[in-house]
mmCIF file of C-alpha atoms in Angstrom:
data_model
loop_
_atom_site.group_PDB
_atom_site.id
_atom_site.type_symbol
_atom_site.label_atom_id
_atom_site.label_comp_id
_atom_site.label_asym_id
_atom_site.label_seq_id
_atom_site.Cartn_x
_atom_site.Cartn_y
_atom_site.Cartn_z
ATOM 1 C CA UNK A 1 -83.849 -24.987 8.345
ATOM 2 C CA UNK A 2 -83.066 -26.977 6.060
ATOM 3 C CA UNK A 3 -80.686 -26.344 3.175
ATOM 4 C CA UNK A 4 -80.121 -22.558 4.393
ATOM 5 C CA UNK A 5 -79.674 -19.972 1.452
ATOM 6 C CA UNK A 6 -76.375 -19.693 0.728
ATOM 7 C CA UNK A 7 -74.640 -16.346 -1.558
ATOM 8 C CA UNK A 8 -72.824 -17.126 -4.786
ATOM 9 C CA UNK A 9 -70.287 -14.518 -5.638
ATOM 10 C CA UNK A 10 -69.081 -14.633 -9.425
ATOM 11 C CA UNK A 11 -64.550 -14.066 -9.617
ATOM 12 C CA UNK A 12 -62.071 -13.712 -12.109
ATOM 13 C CA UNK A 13 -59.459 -15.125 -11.722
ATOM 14 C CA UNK A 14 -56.267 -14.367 -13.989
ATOM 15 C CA UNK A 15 -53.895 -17.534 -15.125
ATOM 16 C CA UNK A 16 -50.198 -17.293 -15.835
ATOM 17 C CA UNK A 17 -50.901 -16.518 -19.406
ATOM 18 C CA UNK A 18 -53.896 -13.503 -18.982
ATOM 19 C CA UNK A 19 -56.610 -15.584 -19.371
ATOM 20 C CA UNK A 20 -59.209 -14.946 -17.098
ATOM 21 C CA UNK A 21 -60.913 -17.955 -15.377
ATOM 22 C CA UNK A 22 -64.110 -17.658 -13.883
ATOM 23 C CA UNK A 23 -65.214 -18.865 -10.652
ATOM 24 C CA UNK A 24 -67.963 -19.512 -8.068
ATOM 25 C CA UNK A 25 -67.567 -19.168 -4.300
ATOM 26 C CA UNK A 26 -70.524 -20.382 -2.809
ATOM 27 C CA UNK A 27 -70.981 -18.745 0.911
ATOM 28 C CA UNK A 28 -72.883 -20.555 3.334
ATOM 29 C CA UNK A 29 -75.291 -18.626 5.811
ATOM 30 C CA UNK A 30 -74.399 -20.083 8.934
ATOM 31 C CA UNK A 31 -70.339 -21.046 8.237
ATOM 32 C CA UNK A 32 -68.756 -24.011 10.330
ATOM 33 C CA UNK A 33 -65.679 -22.920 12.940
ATOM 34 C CA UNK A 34 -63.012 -24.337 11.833
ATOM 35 C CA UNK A 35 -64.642 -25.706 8.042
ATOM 36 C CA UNK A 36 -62.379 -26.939 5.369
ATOM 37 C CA UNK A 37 -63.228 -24.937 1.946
ATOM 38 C CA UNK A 38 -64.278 -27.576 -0.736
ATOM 39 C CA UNK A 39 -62.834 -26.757 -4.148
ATOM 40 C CA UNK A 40 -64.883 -28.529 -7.216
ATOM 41 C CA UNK A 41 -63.207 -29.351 -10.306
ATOM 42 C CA UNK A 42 -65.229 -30.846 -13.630
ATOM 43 C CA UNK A 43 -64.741 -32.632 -16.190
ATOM 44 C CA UNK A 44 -64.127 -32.304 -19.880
ATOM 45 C CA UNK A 45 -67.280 -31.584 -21.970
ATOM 46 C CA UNK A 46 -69.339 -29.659 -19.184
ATOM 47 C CA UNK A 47 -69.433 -26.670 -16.545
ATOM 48 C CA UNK A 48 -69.098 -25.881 -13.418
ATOM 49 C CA UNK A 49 -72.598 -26.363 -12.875
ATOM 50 C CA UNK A 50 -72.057 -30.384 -12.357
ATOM 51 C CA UNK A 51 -71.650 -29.313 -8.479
ATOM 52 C CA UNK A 52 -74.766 -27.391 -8.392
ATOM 53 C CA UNK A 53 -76.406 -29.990 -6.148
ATOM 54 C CA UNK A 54 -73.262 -30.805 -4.360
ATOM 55 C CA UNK A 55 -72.402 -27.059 -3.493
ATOM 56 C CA UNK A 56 -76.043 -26.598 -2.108
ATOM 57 C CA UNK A 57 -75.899 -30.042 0.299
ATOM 58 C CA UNK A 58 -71.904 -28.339 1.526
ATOM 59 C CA UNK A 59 -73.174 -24.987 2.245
ATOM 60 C CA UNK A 60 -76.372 -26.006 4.116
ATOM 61 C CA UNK A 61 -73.844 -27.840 6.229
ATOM 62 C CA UNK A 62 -71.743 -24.403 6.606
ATOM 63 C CA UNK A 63 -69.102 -25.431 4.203
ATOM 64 C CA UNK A 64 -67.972 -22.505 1.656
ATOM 65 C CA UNK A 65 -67.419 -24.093 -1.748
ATOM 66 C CA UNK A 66 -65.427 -22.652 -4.846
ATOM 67 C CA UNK A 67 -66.033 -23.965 -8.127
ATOM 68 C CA UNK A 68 -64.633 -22.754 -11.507
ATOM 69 C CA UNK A 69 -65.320 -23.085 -15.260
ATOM 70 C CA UNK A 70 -61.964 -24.653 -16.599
ATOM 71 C CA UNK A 71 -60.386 -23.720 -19.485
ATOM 72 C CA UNK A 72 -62.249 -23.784 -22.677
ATOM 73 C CA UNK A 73 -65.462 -24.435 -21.053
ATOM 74 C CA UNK A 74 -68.363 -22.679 -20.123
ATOM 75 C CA UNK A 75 -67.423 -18.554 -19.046
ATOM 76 C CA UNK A 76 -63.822 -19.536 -19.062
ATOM 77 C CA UNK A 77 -62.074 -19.189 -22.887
ATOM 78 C CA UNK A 78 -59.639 -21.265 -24.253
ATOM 79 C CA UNK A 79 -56.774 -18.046 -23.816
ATOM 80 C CA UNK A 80 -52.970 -18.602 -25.399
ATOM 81 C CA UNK A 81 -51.446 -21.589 -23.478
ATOM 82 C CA UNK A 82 -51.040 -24.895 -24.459
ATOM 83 C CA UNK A 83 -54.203 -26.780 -23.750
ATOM 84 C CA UNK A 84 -52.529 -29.644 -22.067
ATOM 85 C CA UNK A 85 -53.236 -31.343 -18.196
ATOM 86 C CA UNK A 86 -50.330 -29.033 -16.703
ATOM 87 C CA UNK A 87 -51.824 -25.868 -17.883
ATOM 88 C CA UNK A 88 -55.111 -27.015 -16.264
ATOM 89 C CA UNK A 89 -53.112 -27.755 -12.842
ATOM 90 C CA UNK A 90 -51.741 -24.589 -13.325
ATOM 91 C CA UNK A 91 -54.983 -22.967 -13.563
ATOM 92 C CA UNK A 92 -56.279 -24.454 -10.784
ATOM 93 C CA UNK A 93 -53.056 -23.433 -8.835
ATOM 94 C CA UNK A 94 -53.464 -19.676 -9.539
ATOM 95 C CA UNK A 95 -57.692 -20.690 -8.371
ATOM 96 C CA UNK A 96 -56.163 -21.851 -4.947
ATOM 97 C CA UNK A 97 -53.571 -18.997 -4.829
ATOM 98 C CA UNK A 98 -56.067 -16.167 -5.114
ATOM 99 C CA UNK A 99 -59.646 -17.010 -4.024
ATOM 100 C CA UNK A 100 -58.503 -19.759 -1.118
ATOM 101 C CA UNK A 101 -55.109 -18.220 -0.273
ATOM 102 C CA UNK A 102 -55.201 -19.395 3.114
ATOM 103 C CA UNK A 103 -57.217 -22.033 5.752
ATOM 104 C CA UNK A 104 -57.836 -25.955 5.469
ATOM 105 C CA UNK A 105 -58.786 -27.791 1.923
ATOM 106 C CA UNK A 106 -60.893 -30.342 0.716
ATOM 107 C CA UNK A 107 -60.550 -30.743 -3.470
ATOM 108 C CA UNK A 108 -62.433 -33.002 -5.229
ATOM 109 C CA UNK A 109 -62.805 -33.937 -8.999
ATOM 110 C CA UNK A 110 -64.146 -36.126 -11.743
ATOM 111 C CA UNK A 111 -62.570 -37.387 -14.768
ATOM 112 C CA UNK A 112 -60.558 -34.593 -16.392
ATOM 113 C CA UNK A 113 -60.570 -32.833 -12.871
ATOM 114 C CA UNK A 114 -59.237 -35.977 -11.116
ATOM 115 C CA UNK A 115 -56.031 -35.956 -13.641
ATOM 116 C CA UNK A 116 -56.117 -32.248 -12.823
ATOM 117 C CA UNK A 117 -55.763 -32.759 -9.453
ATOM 118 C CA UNK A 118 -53.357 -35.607 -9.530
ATOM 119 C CA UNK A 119 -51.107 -33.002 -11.685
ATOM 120 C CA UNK A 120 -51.413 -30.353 -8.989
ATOM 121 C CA UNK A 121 -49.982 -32.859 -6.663
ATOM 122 C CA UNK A 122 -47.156 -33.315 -8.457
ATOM 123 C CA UNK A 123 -46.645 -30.067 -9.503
ATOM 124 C CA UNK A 124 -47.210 -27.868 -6.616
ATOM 125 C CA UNK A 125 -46.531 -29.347 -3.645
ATOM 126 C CA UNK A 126 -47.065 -26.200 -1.371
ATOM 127 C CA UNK A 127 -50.779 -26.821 -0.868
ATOM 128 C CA UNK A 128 -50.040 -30.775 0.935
ATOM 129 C CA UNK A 129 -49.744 -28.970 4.094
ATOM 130 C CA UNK A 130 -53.349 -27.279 3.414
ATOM 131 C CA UNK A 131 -55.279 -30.370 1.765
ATOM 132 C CA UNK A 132 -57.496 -32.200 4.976
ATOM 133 C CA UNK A 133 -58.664 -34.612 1.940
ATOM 134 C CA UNK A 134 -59.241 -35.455 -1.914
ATOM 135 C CA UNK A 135 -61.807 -37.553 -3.551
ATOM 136 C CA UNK A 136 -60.984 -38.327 -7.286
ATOM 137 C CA UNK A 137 -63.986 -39.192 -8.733
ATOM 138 C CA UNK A 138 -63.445 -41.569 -12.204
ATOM 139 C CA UNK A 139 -60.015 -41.689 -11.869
ATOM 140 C CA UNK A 140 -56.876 -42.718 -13.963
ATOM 141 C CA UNK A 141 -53.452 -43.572 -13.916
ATOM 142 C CA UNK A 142 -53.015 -43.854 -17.813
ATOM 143 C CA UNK A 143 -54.233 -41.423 -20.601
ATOM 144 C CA UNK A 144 -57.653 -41.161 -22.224
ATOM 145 C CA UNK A 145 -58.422 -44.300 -24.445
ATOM 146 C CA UNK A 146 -61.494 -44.674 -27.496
ATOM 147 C CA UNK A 147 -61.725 -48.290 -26.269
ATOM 148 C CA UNK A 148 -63.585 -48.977 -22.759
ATOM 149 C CA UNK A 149 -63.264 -52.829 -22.596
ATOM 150 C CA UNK A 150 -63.219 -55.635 -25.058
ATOM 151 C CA UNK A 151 -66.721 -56.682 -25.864
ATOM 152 C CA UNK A 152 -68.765 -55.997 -28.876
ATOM 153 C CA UNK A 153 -70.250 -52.965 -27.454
ATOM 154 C CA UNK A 154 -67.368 -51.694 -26.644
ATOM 155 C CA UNK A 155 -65.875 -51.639 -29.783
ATOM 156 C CA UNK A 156 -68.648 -50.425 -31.348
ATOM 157 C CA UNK A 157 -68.552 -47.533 -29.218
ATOM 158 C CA UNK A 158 -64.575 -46.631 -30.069
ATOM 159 C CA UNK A 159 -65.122 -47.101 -33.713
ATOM 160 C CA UNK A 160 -67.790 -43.992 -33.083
ATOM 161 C CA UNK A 161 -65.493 -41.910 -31.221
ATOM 162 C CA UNK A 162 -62.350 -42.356 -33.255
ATOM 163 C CA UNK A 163 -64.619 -41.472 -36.532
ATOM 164 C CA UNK A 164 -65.835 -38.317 -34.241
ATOM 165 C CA UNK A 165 -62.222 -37.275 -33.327
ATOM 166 C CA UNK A 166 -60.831 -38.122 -36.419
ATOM 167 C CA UNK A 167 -63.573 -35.568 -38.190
ATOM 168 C CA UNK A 168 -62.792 -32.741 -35.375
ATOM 169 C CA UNK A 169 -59.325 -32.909 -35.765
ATOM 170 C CA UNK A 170 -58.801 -32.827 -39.390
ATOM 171 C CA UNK A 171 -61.712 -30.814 -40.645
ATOM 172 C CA UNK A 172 -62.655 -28.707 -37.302
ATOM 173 C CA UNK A 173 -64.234 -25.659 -39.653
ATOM 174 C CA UNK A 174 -66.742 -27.615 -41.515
ATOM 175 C CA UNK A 175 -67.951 -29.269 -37.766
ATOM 176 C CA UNK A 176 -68.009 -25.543 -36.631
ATOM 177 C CA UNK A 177 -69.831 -24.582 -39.757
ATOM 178 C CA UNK A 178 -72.759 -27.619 -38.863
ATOM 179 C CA UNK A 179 -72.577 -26.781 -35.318
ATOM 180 C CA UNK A 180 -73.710 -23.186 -36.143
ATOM 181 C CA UNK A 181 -76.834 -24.373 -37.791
ATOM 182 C CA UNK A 182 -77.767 -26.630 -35.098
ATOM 183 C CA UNK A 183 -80.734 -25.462 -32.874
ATOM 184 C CA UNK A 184 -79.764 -22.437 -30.066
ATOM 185 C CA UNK A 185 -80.995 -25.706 -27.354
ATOM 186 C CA UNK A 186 -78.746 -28.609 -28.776
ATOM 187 C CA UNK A 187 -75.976 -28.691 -26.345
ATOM 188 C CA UNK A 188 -73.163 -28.760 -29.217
ATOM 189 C CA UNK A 189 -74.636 -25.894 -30.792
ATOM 190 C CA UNK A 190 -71.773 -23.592 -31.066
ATOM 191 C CA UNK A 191 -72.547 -20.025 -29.955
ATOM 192 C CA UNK A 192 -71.393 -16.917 -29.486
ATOM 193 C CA UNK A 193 -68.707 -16.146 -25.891
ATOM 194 C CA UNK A 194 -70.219 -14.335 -23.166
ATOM 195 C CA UNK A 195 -68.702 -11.382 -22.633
ATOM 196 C CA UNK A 196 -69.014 -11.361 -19.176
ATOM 197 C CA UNK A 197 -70.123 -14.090 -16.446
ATOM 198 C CA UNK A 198 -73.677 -13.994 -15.323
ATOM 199 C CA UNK A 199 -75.253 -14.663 -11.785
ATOM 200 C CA UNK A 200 -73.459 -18.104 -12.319
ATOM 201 C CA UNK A 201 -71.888 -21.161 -14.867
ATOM 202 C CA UNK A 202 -73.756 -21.625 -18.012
ATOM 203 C CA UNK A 203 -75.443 -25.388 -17.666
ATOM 204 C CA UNK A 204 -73.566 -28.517 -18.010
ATOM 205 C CA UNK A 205 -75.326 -28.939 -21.661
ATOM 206 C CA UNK A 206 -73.743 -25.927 -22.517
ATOM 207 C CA UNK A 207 -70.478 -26.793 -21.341
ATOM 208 C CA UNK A 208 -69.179 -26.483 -24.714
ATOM 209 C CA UNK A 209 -71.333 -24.339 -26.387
ATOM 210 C CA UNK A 210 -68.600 -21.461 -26.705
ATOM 211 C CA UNK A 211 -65.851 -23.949 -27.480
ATOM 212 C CA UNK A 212 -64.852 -24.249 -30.965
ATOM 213 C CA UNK A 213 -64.044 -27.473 -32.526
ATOM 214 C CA UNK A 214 -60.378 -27.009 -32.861
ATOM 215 C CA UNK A 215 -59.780 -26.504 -29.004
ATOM 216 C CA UNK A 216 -62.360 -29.823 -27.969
ATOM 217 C CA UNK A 217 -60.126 -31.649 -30.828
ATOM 218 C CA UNK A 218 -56.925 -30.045 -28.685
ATOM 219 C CA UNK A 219 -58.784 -31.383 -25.262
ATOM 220 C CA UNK A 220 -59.006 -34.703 -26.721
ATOM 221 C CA UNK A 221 -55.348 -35.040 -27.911
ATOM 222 C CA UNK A 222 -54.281 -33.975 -24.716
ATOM 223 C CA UNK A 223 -56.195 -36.202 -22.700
ATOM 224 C CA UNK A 224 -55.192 -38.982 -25.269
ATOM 225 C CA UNK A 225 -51.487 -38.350 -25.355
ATOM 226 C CA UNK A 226 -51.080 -37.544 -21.283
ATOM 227 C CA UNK A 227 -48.005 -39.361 -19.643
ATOM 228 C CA UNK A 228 -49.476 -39.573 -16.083
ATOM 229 C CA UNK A 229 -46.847 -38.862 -13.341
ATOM 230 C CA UNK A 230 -45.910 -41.004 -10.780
ATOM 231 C CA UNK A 231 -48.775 -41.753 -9.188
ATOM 232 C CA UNK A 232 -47.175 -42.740 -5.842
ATOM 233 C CA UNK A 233 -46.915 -38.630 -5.343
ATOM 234 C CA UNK A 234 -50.456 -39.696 -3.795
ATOM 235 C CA UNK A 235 -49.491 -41.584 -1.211
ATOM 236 C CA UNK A 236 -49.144 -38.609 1.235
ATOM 237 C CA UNK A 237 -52.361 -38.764 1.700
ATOM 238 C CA UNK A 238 -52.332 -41.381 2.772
ATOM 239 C CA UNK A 239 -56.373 -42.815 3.634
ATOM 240 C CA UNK A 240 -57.258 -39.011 3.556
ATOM 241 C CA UNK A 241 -57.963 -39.930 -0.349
ATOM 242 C CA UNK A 242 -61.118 -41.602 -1.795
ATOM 243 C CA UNK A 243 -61.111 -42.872 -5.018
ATOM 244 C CA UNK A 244 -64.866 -43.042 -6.511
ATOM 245 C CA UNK A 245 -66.125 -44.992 -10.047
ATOM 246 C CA UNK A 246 -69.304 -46.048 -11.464
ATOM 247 C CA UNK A 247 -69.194 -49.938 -12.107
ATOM 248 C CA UNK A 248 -70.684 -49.489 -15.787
ATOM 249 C CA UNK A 249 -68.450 -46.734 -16.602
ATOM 250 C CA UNK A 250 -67.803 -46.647 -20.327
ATOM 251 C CA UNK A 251 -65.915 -43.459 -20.367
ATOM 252 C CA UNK A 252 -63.377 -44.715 -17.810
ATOM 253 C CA UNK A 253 -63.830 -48.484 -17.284
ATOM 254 C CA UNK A 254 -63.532 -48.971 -13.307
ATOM 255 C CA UNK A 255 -60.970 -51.348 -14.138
ATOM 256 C CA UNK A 256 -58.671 -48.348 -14.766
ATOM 257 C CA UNK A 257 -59.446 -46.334 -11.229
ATOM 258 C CA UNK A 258 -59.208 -50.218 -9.578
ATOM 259 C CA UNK A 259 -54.970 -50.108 -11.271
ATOM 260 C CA UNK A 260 -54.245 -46.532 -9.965
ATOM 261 C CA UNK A 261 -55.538 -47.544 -6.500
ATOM 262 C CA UNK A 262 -53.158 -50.903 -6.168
ATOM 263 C CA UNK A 263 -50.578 -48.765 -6.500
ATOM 264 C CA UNK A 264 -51.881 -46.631 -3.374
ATOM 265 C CA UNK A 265 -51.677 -48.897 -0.278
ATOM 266 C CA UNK A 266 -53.233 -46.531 2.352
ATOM 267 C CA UNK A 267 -56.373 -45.186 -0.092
ATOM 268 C CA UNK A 268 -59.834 -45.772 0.190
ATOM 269 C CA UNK A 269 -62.284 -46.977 -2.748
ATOM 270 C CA UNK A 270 -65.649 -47.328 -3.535
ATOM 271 C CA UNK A 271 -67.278 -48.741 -6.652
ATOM 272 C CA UNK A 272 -70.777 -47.951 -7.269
ATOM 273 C CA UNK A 273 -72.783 -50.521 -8.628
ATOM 274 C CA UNK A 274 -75.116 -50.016 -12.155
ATOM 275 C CA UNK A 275 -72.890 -46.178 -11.835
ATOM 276 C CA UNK A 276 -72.284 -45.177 -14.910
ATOM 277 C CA UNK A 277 -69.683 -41.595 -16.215
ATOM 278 C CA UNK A 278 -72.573 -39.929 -14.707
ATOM 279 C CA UNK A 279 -71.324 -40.381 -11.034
ATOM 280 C CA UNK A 280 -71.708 -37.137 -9.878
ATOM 281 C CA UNK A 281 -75.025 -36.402 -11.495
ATOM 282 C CA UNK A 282 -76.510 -39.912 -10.006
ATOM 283 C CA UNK A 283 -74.989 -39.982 -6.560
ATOM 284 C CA UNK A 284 -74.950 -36.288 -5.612
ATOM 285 C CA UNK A 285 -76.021 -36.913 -1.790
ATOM 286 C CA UNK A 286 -73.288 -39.239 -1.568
ATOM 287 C CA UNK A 287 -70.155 -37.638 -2.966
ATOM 288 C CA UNK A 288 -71.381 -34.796 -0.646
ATOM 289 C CA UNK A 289 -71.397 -36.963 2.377
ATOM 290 C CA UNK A 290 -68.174 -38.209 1.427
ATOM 291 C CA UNK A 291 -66.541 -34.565 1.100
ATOM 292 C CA UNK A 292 -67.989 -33.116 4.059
ATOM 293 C CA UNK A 293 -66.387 -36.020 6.030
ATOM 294 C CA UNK A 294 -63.223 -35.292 4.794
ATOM 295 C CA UNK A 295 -63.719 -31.264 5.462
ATOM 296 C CA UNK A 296 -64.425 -31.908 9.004
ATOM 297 C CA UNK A 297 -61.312 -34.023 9.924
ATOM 298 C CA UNK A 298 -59.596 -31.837 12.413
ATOM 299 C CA UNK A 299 -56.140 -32.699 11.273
ATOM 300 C CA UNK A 300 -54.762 -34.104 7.981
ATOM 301 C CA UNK A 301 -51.862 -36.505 9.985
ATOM 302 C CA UNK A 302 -54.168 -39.373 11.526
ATOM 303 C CA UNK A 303 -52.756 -42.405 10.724
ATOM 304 C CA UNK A 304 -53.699 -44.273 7.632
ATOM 305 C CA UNK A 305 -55.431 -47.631 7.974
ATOM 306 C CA UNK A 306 -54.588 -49.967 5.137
ATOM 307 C CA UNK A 307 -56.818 -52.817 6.224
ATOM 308 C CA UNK A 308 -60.160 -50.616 5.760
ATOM 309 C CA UNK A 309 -60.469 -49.539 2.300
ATOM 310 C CA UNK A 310 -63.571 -47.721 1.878
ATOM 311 C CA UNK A 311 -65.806 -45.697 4.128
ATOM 312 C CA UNK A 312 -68.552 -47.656 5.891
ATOM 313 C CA UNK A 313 -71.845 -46.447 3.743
ATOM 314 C CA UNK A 314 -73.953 -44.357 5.391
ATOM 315 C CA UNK A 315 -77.098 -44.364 2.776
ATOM 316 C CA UNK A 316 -79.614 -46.958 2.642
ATOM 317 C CA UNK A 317 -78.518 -49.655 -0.272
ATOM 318 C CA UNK A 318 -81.488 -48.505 -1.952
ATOM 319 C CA UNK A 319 -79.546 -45.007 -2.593
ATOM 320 C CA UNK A 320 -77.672 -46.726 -5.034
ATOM 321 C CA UNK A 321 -78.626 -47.015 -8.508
#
């Protein structure tokens, strides 16, 4: 059969400071001996419904998958804490610490949830020994920027998005004031929180439907003012990491994810040609692919292989948009 029903059981979890996350454990029907669990982090802005597609190709190939709404998005709320990249690695710790507390890992993550995961590398160490791979999906060693590249377009599109942040951050009630009039189906219509999960995440349009202004405006400044760590902390895993970016990405130029990985001798890249932000949404199949390879590697301490750079593709070229 193909693509075998799998069960999706709705957690809570609870972070250091009482805020309860939610999460998504997606069961397969026929589990794999011996299967890594994939954990699925997102990005800033949506849900943790961007790995709806990816969590079905995993499970039909008997991997479980756990995915959670991060904080401030979707069923999760913003809580107490600090909004800041830490707190989010924290998050994600307590995630690994009481839905995945034990067995082999695979975590993967895109944009905000590939800084995540480089801060829980850093940060809490005890889950090395656990992790068979990571794939950091538009990653960065440097904090967020309003200026992809230097050509007209470009700077067209920052003077937009400082104007945007600019209006969020200083007057975040009258934007919350328009975003209540906006229709219920515009995606930064601002809405009412759920009290309570349903059956699964909200949409990735909705991501931020229950976010008020104030805490997106927070987001930003934390993205923008983030001192990345050492980024050598990911060499110990050695070619069991895969860097991913979309050629035409505007959000994070590739040029960025191309920096972090000459610092990484042993790690393995791929840029995706006419790819734009989007890269999870355009090449589900093939982040999938790439994950479940890394979940069935029997043992995270084979030998790295600096010469070979990026796995051999396994989709026809015309899989690539």
């Amino acid at each position: 059969m193909r693509n075998p029903p799998s069960a999706t059981e709705v957690l809570s979890v609870s972070a250091a400071d009482g805020t309860r996350l939610s999460a998504y454990r997606d069961t397969p029907a026929r589990p794999r001996p011996g299967g890594a669990t994939v954990v699925l982090v997102h990005g800033a802005s949506v849900t943790a419904d961007l790995w709806r597609v990816h969590a079905r190709h995993l499970t039909s190939l008997g991997l479980t998958v756990v995915r959670y709404d991060q904080r401030a998005h979707g069923h999760t709320p913003r809580g107490q804490a600090p909004l800041t990249i830490r707190q989010l690695a924290d998050d994600l710790h307590q995630i690994l610490t009481h839905v995945v507390p034990a067995g082999p890992l695979v975590l993967a993550g895109h944009s905000l949830g590939a800084l995540v995961l480089q801060e829980l590398a850093a940060l809490h160490p005890q889950h090395q020994a656990r992790i068979r791979g990571m794939v950091l999906l538009s990653a960065t060693a440097r904090g967020a920027t309003v200026l992809p590249g230097r050509d007209p377009r470009a700077w067209l599109l920052a003077a937009g998005r400082s104007l945007a942040a600019l209006t969020c951050t200083r007057a975040p009630r009258t934007v919350d004031f328009l975003r209540h009039r906006l229709p219920t189906t515009h995606p930064y219509s601002l809405a009412p929180h759920p009290d309570r999960p349903a059956d699964g995440p909200p949409r990735c349009r909705h991501g931020i439907r229950h976010t008020h202004t104030r805490d997106l405006a927070d987001l930003w400044q934390c993205l923008r003012r983030y001192q990345p760590r050492d980024a050598t902390v990911l060499n110990q895993f050695g070619d069991r990491l895969l860097l991913m970016a979309g050629a035409d990405d505007r959000h994070i130029p590739a040029a960025h994810t191309k920096q972090l990985a000459a610092q990484l001798p042993a790690v393995r890249l791929e840029i995706l040609p006419r790819t734009t932000h989007a890269l999870p949404i355009r090449h589900p199949a093939l982040i999938s692919d790439r994950i479940a390879r890394l979940a069935a590697e029997p043992s995270p301490h084979h030998p790295p292989h600096p010469q070979d750079r990026s796995f051999p593709n396994s989709l026809p070229s015309g899989q690539f948009h």
